[in-house]
PDB file of C-alpha atoms and ligand atoms in Angstrom:
ATOM      1  CA  MET A   1     216.384 176.827  85.171  1.00 60.00           C
ATOM      2  CA  SER A   2     214.472 179.103  82.795  1.00 65.00           C
ATOM      3  CA  ASP A   3     213.408 176.107  80.603  1.00 80.00           C
ATOM      4  CA  LEU A   4     212.056 174.339  83.650  1.00 87.00           C
ATOM      5  CA  ASN A   5     210.221 177.444  84.874  1.00 90.00           C
ATOM      6  CA  HIS A   6     208.642 177.791  81.488  1.00 92.00           C
ATOM      7  CA  ASP A   7     207.012 174.303  81.828  1.00 94.00           C
ATOM      8  CA  VAL A   8     205.236 175.355  85.026  1.00 95.00           C
ATOM      9  CA  ALA A   9     201.611 176.508  84.612  1.00 95.00           C
ATOM     10  CA  GLN A  10     201.062 177.534  88.225  1.00 96.00           C
ATOM     11  CA  ILE A  11     203.113 177.909  91.402  1.00 97.00           C
ATOM     12  CA  LEU A  12     201.114 176.392  94.266  1.00 98.00           C
ATOM     13  CA  ILE A  13     203.531 177.068  97.096  1.00 98.00           C
ATOM     14  CA  GLY A  14     206.343 179.618  96.683  1.00 98.00           C
ATOM     15  CA  ALA A  15     209.897 179.204  98.010  1.00 98.00           C
ATOM     16  CA  ASP A  16     209.472 181.667 100.897  1.00 98.00           C
ATOM     17  CA  GLU A  17     206.200 180.051 102.013  1.00 98.00           C
ATOM     18  CA  LEU A  18     207.833 176.623 101.948  1.00 98.00           C
ATOM     19  CA  GLN A  19     210.768 177.785 104.071  1.00 98.00           C
ATOM     20  CA  SER A  20     208.678 179.557 106.644  1.00 98.00           C
ATOM     21  CA  ARG A  21     206.379 176.567 107.167  1.00 98.00           C
ATOM     22  CA  ILE A  22     209.395 174.234 107.423  1.00 98.00           C
ATOM     23  CA  SER A  23     210.849 176.500 110.055  1.00 98.00           C
ATOM     24  CA  GLU A  24     207.580 176.205 112.049  1.00 98.00           C
ATOM     25  CA  LEU A  25     207.600 172.439 111.680  1.00 98.00           C
ATOM     26  CA  GLY A  26     211.213 172.321 112.900  1.00 98.00           C
ATOM     27  CA  GLN A  27     210.359 174.345 115.964  1.00 98.00           C
ATOM     28  CA  GLN A  28     207.370 172.131 116.735  1.00 98.00           C
ATOM     29  CA  ILE A  29     209.516 168.979 116.365  1.00 98.00           C
ATOM     30  CA  THR A  30     212.249 170.520 118.571  1.00 98.00           C
ATOM     31  CA  ARG A  31     209.688 171.117 121.320  1.00 98.00           C
ATOM     32  CA  ASP A  32     208.038 167.691 120.981  1.00 98.00           C
ATOM     33  CA  TYR A  33     211.291 165.708 121.026  1.00 98.00           C
ATOM     34  CA  ALA A  34     213.032 167.770 123.762  1.00 98.00           C
ATOM     35  CA  GLY A  35     215.581 165.558 125.552  1.00 97.00           C
ATOM     36  CA  LYS A  36     215.500 162.957 122.749  1.00 98.00           C
ATOM     37  CA  GLU A  37     217.683 162.243 119.747  1.00 97.00           C
ATOM     38  CA  PRO A  38     215.232 161.426 116.957  1.00 98.00           C
ATOM     39  CA  LEU A  39     216.231 159.498 113.877  1.00 98.00           C
ATOM     40  CA  LEU A  40     214.923 161.184 110.729  1.00 98.00           C
ATOM     41  CA  VAL A  41     214.159 158.629 108.044  1.00 98.00           C
ATOM     42  CA  GLY A  42     213.825 160.258 104.595  1.00 97.00           C
ATOM     43  CA  VAL A  43     212.172 158.575 101.658  1.00 94.00           C
ATOM     44  CA  LEU A  44     214.288 158.947  98.549  1.00 94.00           C
ATOM     45  CA  LYS A  45     214.393 160.752  96.298  1.00 93.00           C
ATOM     46  CA  GLY A  46     211.509 163.160  96.642  1.00 94.00           C
ATOM     47  CA  ALA A  47     212.063 163.998 100.351  1.00 97.00           C
ATOM     48  CA  VAL A  48     215.713 165.009 100.001  1.00 97.00           C
ATOM     49  CA  MET A  49     215.199 168.780  99.785  1.00 98.00           C
ATOM     50  CA  PHE A  50     212.626 168.714 102.581  1.00 98.00           C
ATOM     51  CA  MET A  51     214.849 166.540 104.757  1.00 98.00           C
ATOM     52  CA  VAL A  52     217.822 168.865 104.308  1.00 97.00           C
ATOM     53  CA  ASP A  53     215.888 172.036 105.121  1.00 98.00           C
ATOM     54  CA  LEU A  54     213.811 170.497 107.904  1.00 98.00           C
ATOM     55  CA  SER A  55     216.784 168.945 109.716  1.00 98.00           C
ATOM     56  CA  ARG A  56     218.525 172.348 109.788  1.00 98.00           C
ATOM     57  CA  GLN A  57     215.463 173.800 111.597  1.00 98.00           C
ATOM     58  CA  ILE A  58     215.520 171.142 114.351  1.00 98.00           C
ATOM     59  CA  ASP A  59     217.588 172.241 117.332  1.00 98.00           C
ATOM     60  CA  LEU A  60     218.367 168.748 118.599  1.00 98.00           C
ATOM     61  CA  ALA A  61     221.013 166.066 118.031  1.00 97.00           C
ATOM     62  CA  VAL A  62     219.208 164.285 115.172  1.00 97.00           C
ATOM     63  CA  GLU A  63     220.485 161.388 113.093  1.00 98.00           C
ATOM     64  CA  ILE A  64     219.566 160.971 109.448  1.00 98.00           C
ATOM     65  CA  ASP A  65     219.004 157.871 107.362  1.00 98.00           C
ATOM     66  CA  PHE A  66     217.293 157.174 104.040  1.00 97.00           C
ATOM     67  CA  MET A  67     215.144 154.504 102.445  1.00 96.00           C
ATOM     68  CA  ALA A  68     214.320 154.160  98.765  1.00 95.00           C
ATOM     69  CA  VAL A  69     211.098 152.491  97.691  1.00 91.00           C
ATOM     70  CA  SER A  70     209.457 151.999  94.366  1.00 84.00           C
ATOM     71  CA  SER A  71     205.734 152.489  94.012  1.00 71.00           C
ATOM     72  CA  TYR A  72     204.256 150.845  90.957  1.00 64.00           C
ATOM     73  CA  GLY A  73     201.774 152.623  88.766  1.00 59.00           C
ATOM     74  CA  SER A  74     201.900 155.141  85.936  1.00 56.00           C
ATOM     75  CA  SER A  75     204.275 158.088  86.145  1.00 57.00           C
ATOM     76  CA  THR A  76     201.570 160.252  87.753  1.00 58.00           C
ATOM     77  CA  GLN A  77     199.529 157.691  89.749  1.00 59.00           C
ATOM     78  CA  SER A  78     200.537 155.283  92.497  1.00 60.00           C
ATOM     79  CA  LEU A  79     199.084 151.754  92.773  1.00 61.00           C
ATOM     80  CA  GLY A  80     200.228 151.218  96.346  1.00 62.00           C
ATOM     81  CA  VAL A  81     202.447 148.244  95.466  1.00 70.00           C
ATOM     82  CA  VAL A  82     205.734 149.029  97.148  1.00 83.00           C
ATOM     83  CA  ARG A  83     209.204 147.468  97.090  1.00 87.00           C
ATOM     84  CA  ILE A  84     212.248 148.494  99.194  1.00 92.00           C
ATOM     85  CA  LEU A  85     215.101 149.444  96.864  1.00 93.00           C
ATOM     86  CA  LYS A  86     217.405 150.761  99.587  1.00 96.00           C
ATOM     87  CA  ASP A  87     216.984 149.927 103.255  1.00 97.00           C
ATOM     88  CA  LEU A  88     218.162 151.863 106.306  1.00 98.00           C
ATOM     89  CA  ASP A  89     221.870 151.627 107.146  1.00 97.00           C
ATOM     90  CA  ARG A  90     221.299 150.905 110.832  1.00 95.00           C
ATOM     91  CA  ALA A  91     218.868 149.170 113.152  1.00 97.00           C
ATOM     92  CA  ILE A  92     216.127 151.315 114.656  1.00 98.00           C
ATOM     93  CA  ASP A  93     215.054 149.309 117.736  1.00 97.00           C
ATOM     94  CA  GLY A  94     214.534 151.650 120.686  1.00 97.00           C
ATOM     95  CA  ARG A  95     214.869 154.761 118.514  1.00 98.00           C
ATOM     96  CA  ASP A  96     212.438 157.646 118.169  1.00 98.00           C
ATOM     97  CA  VAL A  97     211.827 157.483 114.417  1.00 98.00           C
ATOM     98  CA  LEU A  98     210.390 160.394 112.414  1.00 98.00           C
ATOM     99  CA  VAL A  99     209.551 159.407 108.846  1.00 98.00           C
ATOM    100  CA  VAL A 100     210.058 162.386 106.492  1.00 98.00           C
ATOM    101  CA  GLU A 101     207.994 162.101 103.337  1.00 97.00           C
ATOM    102  CA  ASP A 102     207.571 164.477 100.446  1.00 96.00           C
ATOM    103  CA  ILE A 103     203.922 163.961  99.490  1.00 96.00           C
ATOM    104  CA  VAL A 104     201.048 161.759 100.497  1.00 94.00           C
ATOM    105  CA  ASP A 105     198.627 160.972  97.719  1.00 91.00           C
ATOM    106  CA  THR A 106     196.719 157.741  98.469  1.00 87.00           C
ATOM    107  CA  GLY A 107     198.922 157.185 101.540  1.00 90.00           C
ATOM    108  CA  LEU A 108     199.603 153.568 100.472  1.00 87.00           C
ATOM    109  CA  THR A 109     203.365 154.066 100.162  1.00 88.00           C
ATOM    110  CA  LEU A 110     203.529 155.638 103.602  1.00 92.00           C
ATOM    111  CA  ARG A 111     201.380 152.922 105.141  1.00 91.00           C
ATOM    112  CA  TYR A 112     203.725 150.261 103.791  1.00 90.00           C
ATOM    113  CA  ILE A 113     206.816 152.104 105.092  1.00 93.00           C
ATOM    114  CA  VAL A 114     205.345 152.722 108.531  1.00 95.00           C
ATOM    115  CA  ASP A 115     204.164 149.130 108.924  1.00 93.00           C
ATOM    116  CA  ASN A 116     207.556 147.880 107.813  1.00 94.00           C
ATOM    117  CA  LEU A 117     209.437 150.112 110.279  1.00 97.00           C
ATOM    118  CA  ARG A 118     207.041 149.360 113.145  1.00 96.00           C
ATOM    119  CA  ASP A 119     208.016 145.659 112.873  1.00 96.00           C
ATOM    120  CA  ARG A 120     211.581 146.701 113.765  1.00 97.00           C
ATOM    121  CA  CYS A 121     210.555 147.809 117.316  1.00 97.00           C
ATOM    122  CA  PRO A 122     211.361 151.510 117.405  1.00 98.00           C
ATOM    123  CA  ALA A 123     210.561 153.331 120.703  1.00 98.00           C
ATOM    124  CA  SER A 124     208.174 155.574 118.732  1.00 98.00           C
ATOM    125  CA  ILE A 125     207.301 156.307 115.142  1.00 98.00           C
ATOM    126  CA  ARG A 126     205.752 159.494 113.766  1.00 98.00           C
ATOM    127  CA  ILE A 127     205.264 160.938 110.308  1.00 98.00           C
ATOM    128  CA  CYS A 128     206.242 164.355 108.935  1.00 98.00           C
ATOM    129  CA  ALA A 129     205.007 165.033 105.387  1.00 98.00           C
ATOM    130  CA  LEU A 130     205.504 168.237 103.461  1.00 98.00           C
ATOM    131  CA  LEU A 131     202.340 167.833 101.319  1.00 97.00           C
ATOM    132  CA  GLN A 132     199.134 165.891 101.565  1.00 95.00           C
ATOM    133  CA  LYS A 133     196.504 165.688  98.878  1.00 94.00           C
ATOM    134  CA  GLN A 134     192.987 166.317 100.051  1.00 88.00           C
ATOM    135  CA  LYS A 135     191.784 162.886  98.973  1.00 80.00           C
ATOM    136  CA  ALA A 136     194.497 161.235 101.068  1.00 69.00           C
ATOM    137  CA  ARG A 137     192.746 161.862 104.326  1.00 66.00           C
ATOM    138  CA  ALA A 138     190.522 158.725 103.995  1.00 72.00           C
ATOM    139  CA  THR A 139     193.288 156.193 103.236  1.00 74.00           C
ATOM    140  CA  SER A 140     196.503 157.597 104.722  1.00 83.00           C
ATOM    141  CA  PRO A 141     197.985 156.941 108.131  1.00 88.00           C
ATOM    142  CA  THR A 142     197.726 159.936 110.486  1.00 92.00           C
ATOM    143  CA  ILE A 143     200.280 162.602 109.604  1.00 96.00           C
ATOM    144  CA  ASP A 144     201.749 164.035 112.861  1.00 98.00           C
ATOM    145  CA  TYR A 145     203.472 167.008 111.230  1.00 98.00           C
ATOM    146  CA  LEU A 146     202.021 168.330 107.943  1.00 98.00           C
ATOM    147  CA  GLY A 147     203.387 171.180 105.866  1.00 98.00           C
ATOM    148  CA  PHE A 148     200.510 171.859 103.480  1.00 98.00           C
ATOM    149  CA  GLU A 149     197.307 170.293 102.238  1.00 96.00           C
ATOM    150  CA  ILE A 150     197.024 170.641  98.478  1.00 96.00           C
ATOM    151  CA  PRO A 151     194.392 169.910  95.813  1.00 94.00           C
ATOM    152  CA  ASP A 152     194.353 166.527  94.026  1.00 92.00           C
ATOM    153  CA  GLN A 153     196.706 167.619  91.291  1.00 94.00           C
ATOM    154  CA  PHE A 154     200.082 166.223  90.182  1.00 95.00           C
ATOM    155  CA  VAL A 155     202.771 168.574  91.432  1.00 97.00           C
ATOM    156  CA  VAL A 156     206.499 168.981  90.847  1.00 97.00           C
ATOM    157  CA  GLY A 157     209.389 170.890  92.395  1.00 98.00           C
ATOM    158  CA  TYR A 158     211.181 171.019  95.713  1.00 98.00           C
ATOM    159  CA  GLY A 159     212.227 167.370  95.354  1.00 97.00           C
ATOM    160  CA  LEU A 160     209.212 166.120  93.424  1.00 97.00           C
ATOM    161  CA  ASP A 161     209.768 165.020  89.826  1.00 95.00           C
ATOM    162  CA  TYR A 162     208.048 164.270  86.605  1.00 95.00           C
ATOM    163  CA  ALA A 163     210.175 161.794  84.634  1.00 93.00           C
ATOM    164  CA  GLU A 164     213.106 162.683  86.995  1.00 93.00           C
ATOM    165  CA  ARG A 165     212.993 166.366  86.066  1.00 95.00           C
ATOM    166  CA  TYR A 166     211.908 169.459  88.028  1.00 97.00           C
ATOM    167  CA  ARG A 167     213.185 168.263  91.421  1.00 97.00           C
ATOM    168  CA  ASN A 168     215.470 171.306  91.648  1.00 97.00           C
ATOM    169  CA  LEU A 169     212.732 173.921  91.356  1.00 97.00           C
ATOM    170  CA  PRO A 170     212.686 175.871  94.682  1.00 97.00           C
ATOM    171  CA  TYR A 171     208.834 175.948  94.748  1.00 98.00           C
ATOM    172  CA  VAL A 172     205.954 173.438  94.292  1.00 98.00           C
ATOM    173  CA  GLY A 173     204.024 173.887  91.099  1.00 98.00           C
ATOM    174  CA  VAL A 174     201.774 172.324  88.457  1.00 97.00           C
ATOM    175  CA  LEU A 175     203.088 171.580  84.942  1.00 96.00           C
ATOM    176  CA  ARG A 176     201.517 172.781  81.700  1.00 95.00           C
ATOM    177  CA  PRO A 177     199.474 169.934  80.121  1.00 92.00           C
ATOM    178  CA  GLU A 178     201.605 170.143  76.934  1.00 91.00           C
ATOM    179  CA  VAL A 179     204.597 168.895  79.001  1.00 92.00           C
ATOM    180  CA  TYR A 180     202.931 165.510  79.535  1.00 85.00           C
ATOM    181  CA  GLN A 181     201.756 165.290  75.931  1.00 79.00           C
ATOM    182  CA  THR A 182     205.220 166.093  74.553  1.00 70.00           C
ATOM    183  CA  SER A 183     206.987 163.541  76.737  1.00 63.00           C
ATOM    184  CA  GLN A 184     204.483 160.843  75.723  1.00 57.00           C
ATOM    185  CA  VAL A 185     205.194 161.538  72.071  1.00 50.00           C
ATOM    186  CA  GLU A 186     208.942 161.339  72.761  1.00 49.00           C
ATOM    187  CA  LYS A 187     208.541 157.910  74.381  1.00 44.00           C
TER     188      LYS A 187
HETATM  189  P1  LIG B 201     200.876 157.375  97.463  1.00 83.72           P
HETATM  190  O1  LIG B 201     201.324 155.999  97.800  1.00 83.72           O
HETATM  191  O2  LIG B 201     200.624 158.219  98.739  1.00 83.72           O
HETATM  192  O3  LIG B 201     199.704 157.384  96.542  1.00 83.72           O
HETATM  193  O4  LIG B 201     202.016 158.045  96.646  1.00 83.72           O
HETATM  194  C1  LIG B 201     203.197 158.458  97.264  1.00 83.72           C
HETATM  195  C2  LIG B 201     204.323 158.654  96.319  1.00 83.72           C
HETATM  196  O5  LIG B 201     203.887 158.881  94.953  1.00 83.72           O
HETATM  197  C3  LIG B 201     205.122 159.927  96.723  1.00 83.72           C
HETATM  198  O6  LIG B 201     206.108 159.623  97.669  1.00 83.72           O
HETATM  199  C4  LIG B 201     205.651 160.406  95.392  1.00 83.72           C
HETATM  200  O7  LIG B 201     206.822 159.732  95.102  1.00 83.72           O
HETATM  201  C5  LIG B 201     204.556 159.972  94.399  1.00 83.72           C
HETATM  202  N1  LIG B 201     203.586 161.075  94.190  1.00 83.72           N
HETATM  203  C6  LIG B 201     202.304 161.147  94.599  1.00 83.72           C
HETATM  204  N2  LIG B 201     201.719 162.261  94.226  1.00 83.72           N
HETATM  205  C7  LIG B 201     202.679 162.952  93.506  1.00 83.72           C
HETATM  206  C8  LIG B 201     202.644 164.236  92.851  1.00 83.72           C
HETATM  207  O8  LIG B 201     201.666 164.980  92.825  1.00 83.72           O
HETATM  208  N3  LIG B 201     203.787 164.585  92.241  1.00 83.72           N
HETATM  209  C9  LIG B 201     204.943 163.814  92.244  1.00 83.72           C
HETATM  210  N4  LIG B 201     206.017 164.256  91.595  1.00 83.72           N
HETATM  211  N5  LIG B 201     204.937 162.607  92.866  1.00 83.72           N
HETATM  212  C10 LIG B 201     203.838 162.192  93.480  1.00 83.72           C
END
């Protein structure tokens, strides 16, 4: 991990801060869904860490499912063109669905996912996102449960990657500019 840590210029949200906010979100969700059995829908791969930790903080009988989507664009910027690579395993009609997303940048990926799931007649659909960029507020669907608002910077760690690396960092941080330059030269 020391090589990975070395590539990080700044830690935006430390591991303890992440866990304590996730615990608060879990308690809030537990209260709001009392008497229900929500279906948590995680968006692969970035939301995996968040989904695992969040689900353990929800004191209800939850079910878990995953979707994988591809957003087209450069490695650090989404274009909002989305394709489903892996769909849910089961139908969601009549279920209380909580979409669990890692980060909302433009919000276009999330909008596509929510519209797509809404067509399948769930009883309710809400969104829980760990991170939202400040600029997302204008274009994104409403986030019902938000971990942190962050500046408009490309971040890695706690599930989020750059070129598939850094997902296993326990915190959210910003990479040194040289990391991008080096990987472009390598390509
Ligand atoms: P949006 O459609 O909201 O612009 O982008 C959403 C997706 O783009 C996220 O689910 C994530 O996969 C990716 N993304 C957006 N911003 C970042 C970022 O700062 N870091 C990383 N690693 N991925 C991001």
